[in-house]
Short mmCIF file of C-alpha atoms in Angstrom, two decimals:
data_model
loop_
_atom_site.label_atom_id
_atom_site.label_comp_id
_atom_site.label_asym_id
_atom_site.label_seq_id
_atom_site.Cartn_x
_atom_site.Cartn_y
_atom_site.Cartn_z
CA MET A 27 -65.73 -95.77 -68.29
CA THR A 28 -62.29 -97.20 -69.30
CA LEU A 29 -61.91 -100.80 -67.18
CA GLN A 30 -58.34 -101.59 -66.77
CA ALA A 31 -56.47 -104.89 -68.53
CA ASP A 32 -57.54 -106.74 -64.99
CA GLN A 33 -60.59 -105.66 -65.02
CA THR A 34 -62.24 -107.64 -67.03
CA PRO A 35 -66.49 -107.74 -66.13
CA GLN A 36 -66.94 -111.69 -65.04
CA THR A 37 -69.67 -112.89 -67.08
CA GLU A 38 -71.55 -115.80 -65.68
CA ALA A 39 -75.11 -115.20 -64.75
CA PRO A 40 -75.27 -113.14 -60.96
CA ASN A 41 -77.26 -115.03 -58.04
CA VAL A 42 -79.80 -111.95 -56.49
CA ASP A 43 -81.71 -113.05 -53.83
CA TRP A 44 -85.19 -111.72 -53.68
CA ALA A 45 -86.14 -110.52 -49.90
CA VAL A 46 -89.35 -108.20 -48.77
CA SER A 47 -89.61 -107.42 -44.96
CA ASP A 48 -93.35 -106.15 -42.88
CA GLY A 49 -93.64 -103.73 -41.30
CA PHE A 50 -91.58 -100.51 -40.99
CA VAL A 51 -87.55 -100.57 -41.38
CA PRO A 52 -85.61 -98.28 -38.66
CA TYR A 53 -83.46 -96.43 -41.90
CA PRO A 54 -79.81 -96.87 -39.56
CA GLU A 55 -80.88 -100.33 -39.20
CA ALA A 56 -81.57 -100.36 -42.80
CA VAL A 57 -78.12 -99.33 -44.36
CA ALA A 58 -76.14 -100.87 -41.50
CA PHE A 59 -77.64 -103.56 -42.85
CA MET A 60 -76.76 -102.34 -46.77
CA GLU A 61 -73.30 -101.53 -46.28
CA ALA A 62 -72.35 -105.02 -44.88
CA ARG A 63 -73.95 -107.00 -47.44
CA ALA A 64 -72.41 -104.87 -49.35
CA ALA A 65 -69.48 -105.40 -48.28
CA ARG A 66 -70.35 -109.53 -48.00
CA ILE A 67 -71.08 -109.17 -51.95
CA ALA A 68 -67.62 -107.27 -52.70
CA ASP A 69 -65.98 -109.90 -51.04
CA GLY A 70 -67.87 -112.32 -52.81
CA THR A 71 -69.10 -114.31 -49.78
CA ALA A 72 -72.50 -113.68 -50.00
CA ASN A 73 -75.48 -113.10 -52.85
CA GLU A 74 -76.04 -110.23 -54.04
CA LEU A 75 -79.78 -108.11 -52.67
CA VAL A 76 -83.17 -106.59 -54.08
CA TRP A 77 -84.50 -105.98 -50.21
CA LEU A 78 -88.16 -104.48 -50.52
CA LEU A 79 -89.23 -102.48 -47.76
CA GLU A 80 -91.22 -100.26 -45.76
CA HIS A 81 -90.52 -96.96 -43.94
CA ALA A 82 -92.07 -95.64 -41.25
CA PRO A 83 -91.99 -91.65 -42.53
CA LEU A 84 -88.58 -89.68 -42.90
CA TYR A 85 -86.51 -87.55 -44.69
CA THR A 86 -82.63 -88.44 -45.98
CA ALA A 87 -80.36 -85.93 -47.93
CA GLY A 88 -78.27 -86.97 -50.45
CA THR A 89 -75.01 -85.99 -51.17
CA SER A 90 -76.16 -82.64 -53.40
CA ALA A 91 -78.09 -81.72 -50.71
CA LYS A 92 -78.34 -77.78 -50.14
CA PRO A 93 -80.81 -76.53 -46.55
CA ASP A 94 -82.64 -74.74 -48.37
CA ASP A 95 -84.04 -77.75 -49.11
CA LEU A 96 -85.59 -78.44 -46.09
CA LEU A 97 -88.89 -76.78 -45.73
CA MET A 98 -90.29 -78.60 -42.43
CA PRO A 99 -86.91 -79.96 -40.27
CA ASP A 100 -89.07 -80.93 -37.84
CA ARG A 101 -91.78 -82.37 -39.08
CA PHE A 102 -89.74 -85.81 -39.93
CA PRO A 103 -86.10 -87.33 -39.12
CA VAL A 104 -84.38 -86.84 -41.09
CA TYR A 105 -80.60 -89.34 -42.20
CA GLU A 106 -78.00 -87.88 -43.88
CA THR A 107 -76.67 -90.09 -46.95
CA GLY A 108 -74.18 -91.11 -48.95
CA ARG A 109 -76.53 -92.28 -51.48
CA GLY A 110 -76.28 -89.45 -54.53
CA GLY A 111 -78.98 -86.78 -55.21
CA GLU A 112 -81.13 -84.24 -52.91
CA TYR A 113 -84.16 -84.94 -50.69
CA THR A 114 -86.19 -86.65 -50.52
CA TYR A 115 -88.82 -88.49 -48.26
CA HIS A 116 -89.48 -92.02 -47.79
CA GLY A 117 -93.26 -93.53 -45.74
CA PRO A 118 -95.92 -96.11 -45.68
CA GLY A 119 -97.32 -96.94 -49.17
CA GLN A 120 -94.16 -96.89 -50.57
CA ARG A 121 -92.37 -99.57 -51.61
CA VAL A 122 -88.32 -99.05 -51.09
CA ALA A 123 -86.16 -101.32 -53.21
CA TYR A 124 -82.59 -101.50 -51.89
CA VAL A 125 -80.15 -102.97 -54.78
CA MET A 126 -77.02 -104.82 -54.27
CA LEU A 127 -75.93 -105.23 -57.13
CA ASP A 128 -72.20 -106.00 -57.62
CA LEU A 129 -71.33 -104.15 -61.10
CA THR A 130 -68.39 -106.06 -61.84
CA ARG A 131 -70.76 -108.60 -62.60
CA ARG A 132 -72.59 -106.49 -65.45
CA GLY A 133 -69.89 -104.25 -67.22
CA ARG A 134 -68.77 -101.61 -65.23
CA ASP A 135 -71.19 -98.74 -66.70
CA VAL A 136 -72.60 -96.73 -64.34
CA ARG A 137 -74.60 -95.04 -66.84
CA ALA A 138 -75.71 -98.01 -68.42
CA PHE A 139 -76.70 -99.48 -64.89
CA ILE A 140 -78.82 -96.11 -63.96
CA GLN A 141 -80.23 -96.77 -66.67
CA SER A 142 -81.24 -99.87 -65.94
CA LEU A 143 -82.69 -98.22 -63.17
CA GLU A 144 -85.02 -96.89 -65.03
CA LYS A 145 -86.02 -99.25 -67.29
CA TRP A 146 -86.92 -101.46 -64.42
CA LEU A 147 -89.19 -98.22 -62.87
CA ILE A 148 -90.63 -98.20 -66.55
CA GLY A 149 -91.24 -100.85 -67.58
CA THR A 150 -93.32 -101.94 -64.13
CA ALA A 151 -95.30 -99.19 -63.98
CA ALA A 152 -96.25 -100.33 -67.88
CA GLN A 153 -97.81 -103.27 -66.35
CA PHE A 154 -100.74 -100.86 -64.39
CA ASP A 155 -100.86 -98.95 -67.84
CA VAL A 156 -98.85 -96.27 -66.48
CA VAL A 157 -97.07 -94.77 -69.65
CA ALA A 158 -93.81 -93.35 -67.70
CA GLY A 159 -90.14 -92.03 -68.13
CA PRO A 160 -86.75 -90.39 -67.70
CA ARG A 161 -86.34 -87.17 -68.50
CA GLU A 162 -83.24 -84.69 -69.25
CA GLY A 163 -81.54 -83.20 -66.37
CA ARG A 164 -84.53 -84.88 -64.05
CA VAL A 165 -83.41 -88.08 -62.05
CA GLY A 166 -86.51 -90.27 -61.81
CA VAL A 167 -89.08 -91.20 -63.22
CA TRP A 168 -92.53 -89.27 -64.52
CA VAL A 169 -95.51 -88.94 -65.33
CA ASP A 170 -97.10 -86.38 -68.01
CA ARG A 171 -100.56 -85.15 -66.19
CA GLY A 172 -101.14 -82.63 -69.45
CA GLN A 173 -100.69 -78.88 -69.56
CA GLU A 174 -97.39 -79.25 -69.50
CA ARG A 175 -97.74 -80.64 -65.81
CA GLU A 176 -95.15 -83.66 -65.09
CA ASP A 177 -94.42 -85.44 -60.82
CA LYS A 178 -92.57 -88.53 -60.51
CA ILE A 179 -94.29 -91.97 -59.27
CA ALA A 180 -90.02 -93.12 -58.96
CA ALA A 181 -86.64 -91.91 -57.93
CA ILE A 182 -83.60 -93.40 -58.64
CA GLY A 183 -80.31 -93.12 -55.83
CA VAL A 184 -78.10 -95.09 -56.20
CA ARG A 185 -74.06 -95.48 -54.33
CA LEU A 186 -71.40 -97.19 -55.44
CA ARG A 187 -68.93 -99.39 -52.90
CA ARG A 188 -66.17 -101.47 -54.46
CA TRP A 189 -68.06 -101.79 -57.44
CA VAL A 190 -71.16 -102.67 -55.40
CA SER A 191 -74.51 -100.45 -54.86
CA PHE A 192 -76.84 -99.89 -52.38
CA HIS A 193 -79.24 -98.15 -51.76
CA GLY A 194 -81.83 -98.05 -55.07
CA ILE A 195 -85.57 -96.94 -55.37
CA ALA A 196 -88.19 -95.24 -54.50
CA PHE A 197 -91.33 -95.42 -56.22
CA ASN A 198 -94.94 -94.20 -55.05
CA VAL A 199 -97.83 -96.73 -54.89
CA ALA A 200 -100.17 -95.39 -51.86
CA PRO A 201 -98.18 -93.29 -50.08
CA ASP A 202 -99.59 -89.56 -48.21
CA LEU A 203 -98.60 -87.34 -51.14
CA SER A 204 -98.87 -84.52 -47.93
CA HIS A 205 -95.81 -85.74 -46.43
CA PHE A 206 -93.54 -84.68 -49.30
CA GLY A 207 -94.64 -80.68 -48.82
CA GLY A 208 -91.97 -81.04 -46.26
CA ILE A 209 -88.58 -80.71 -48.76
CA THR A 210 -87.72 -79.33 -52.28
CA PRO A 211 -88.05 -82.71 -53.69
CA CYS A 212 -85.22 -83.09 -55.30
CA GLY A 213 -84.64 -79.51 -55.44
CA ILE A 214 -86.86 -78.52 -58.33
CA SER A 215 -89.35 -76.45 -57.09
CA ASP A 216 -90.56 -75.62 -61.00
CA PRO A 217 -94.45 -75.54 -59.90
CA ARG A 218 -94.79 -77.37 -63.22
CA TYR A 219 -93.46 -80.66 -61.71
CA GLY A 220 -95.11 -82.14 -59.23
CA VAL A 221 -95.11 -85.78 -57.35
CA THR A 222 -97.55 -88.00 -58.18
CA SER A 223 -98.75 -92.16 -56.87
CA LEU A 224 -100.20 -95.16 -58.83
CA GLN A 225 -102.81 -94.30 -55.74
CA ASP A 226 -102.63 -90.17 -57.80
CA LEU A 227 -103.83 -91.63 -60.57
CA GLY A 228 -107.05 -93.73 -60.05
CA LEU A 229 -105.00 -97.46 -59.32
CA ASP A 230 -105.68 -99.61 -56.50
CA VAL A 231 -102.68 -101.20 -56.78
CA SER A 232 -102.18 -103.63 -52.86
CA MET A 233 -98.09 -103.75 -52.05
CA ALA A 234 -97.85 -108.12 -52.85
CA ASP A 235 -99.40 -106.84 -56.26
CA PHE A 236 -96.94 -104.11 -56.94
CA ASP A 237 -94.55 -106.55 -55.54
CA THR A 238 -95.33 -109.56 -57.62
CA ALA A 239 -95.74 -106.44 -60.54
CA LEU A 240 -92.18 -104.74 -59.80
CA HIS A 241 -89.67 -108.99 -59.39
CA LEU A 242 -90.79 -109.16 -63.08
CA ALA A 243 -89.69 -106.47 -64.39
CA PHE A 244 -86.67 -106.79 -62.37
CA THR A 245 -86.47 -110.13 -64.47
CA GLU A 246 -87.11 -108.68 -67.51
CA ILE A 247 -84.23 -106.16 -66.62
CA PHE A 248 -81.70 -107.82 -64.59
CA GLY A 249 -82.25 -111.78 -64.90
CA GLU A 250 -83.42 -114.37 -62.37
CA ALA A 251 -84.09 -113.87 -58.51
CA ARG A 252 -85.19 -115.82 -56.33
CA ARG A 253 -86.85 -115.42 -53.64
CA VAL A 254 -86.01 -115.93 -50.02
CA GLU A 255 -86.65 -115.48 -46.64
CA ALA A 256 -86.32 -110.70 -45.59
CA PRO A 257 -83.12 -109.46 -43.64
CA SER A 258 -83.01 -110.19 -39.59
CA LEU A 259 -81.32 -107.52 -38.69
CA ASP A 260 -80.84 -108.57 -35.45
CA SER A 261 -77.49 -110.24 -37.33
CA ALA A 262 -74.37 -110.69 -40.13
CA ALA A 263 -75.70 -109.62 -43.23
#
């Protein structure tokens, strides 16, 4: 992406907060918090933030979602969201990381940013000896299951406002994979492509251990992130 003369990216090291919420965070409140925090990051009045959480079972519709891909509209709550992509599922056992980073500090290169998110997820999976990677024409990070079958283990869906990202990634640690049956995940109906998780691959990984791996892989791609208290949704972002 070409930058104008007055849009030279800043080069100082970003100050990234890393927070983990316990319990299930309501989706509308999470989105409201992200939007407020992203605005403050753009204004220079708040640190960048990576926010780890879980949601109760729900479906979200990205900006490219097709109505026919919502197969069971009454199964779980459905939320329209401004992130890119199509339908996706969030629920217990899936680690969601909402990523609020200032791309002005990072070169304003959207493609490079998405590739960095992919590398982050790939590096996290590798710590559990899982070989994962991106696939041409399919968003997210995938695992080869053999016999021409590939399953998605992590999803990516972000939005930018004033060059600050929000929404983020979702990695399947040990969710109920049957819950994905209410949608056509990311609009991909080809039976060769499904969803998987660390548990489905035979790995018993606690969420705490996964978070440690996620944090380590993040620092290797994006730089240091300091641990802070989880956001209070009753207070300012």
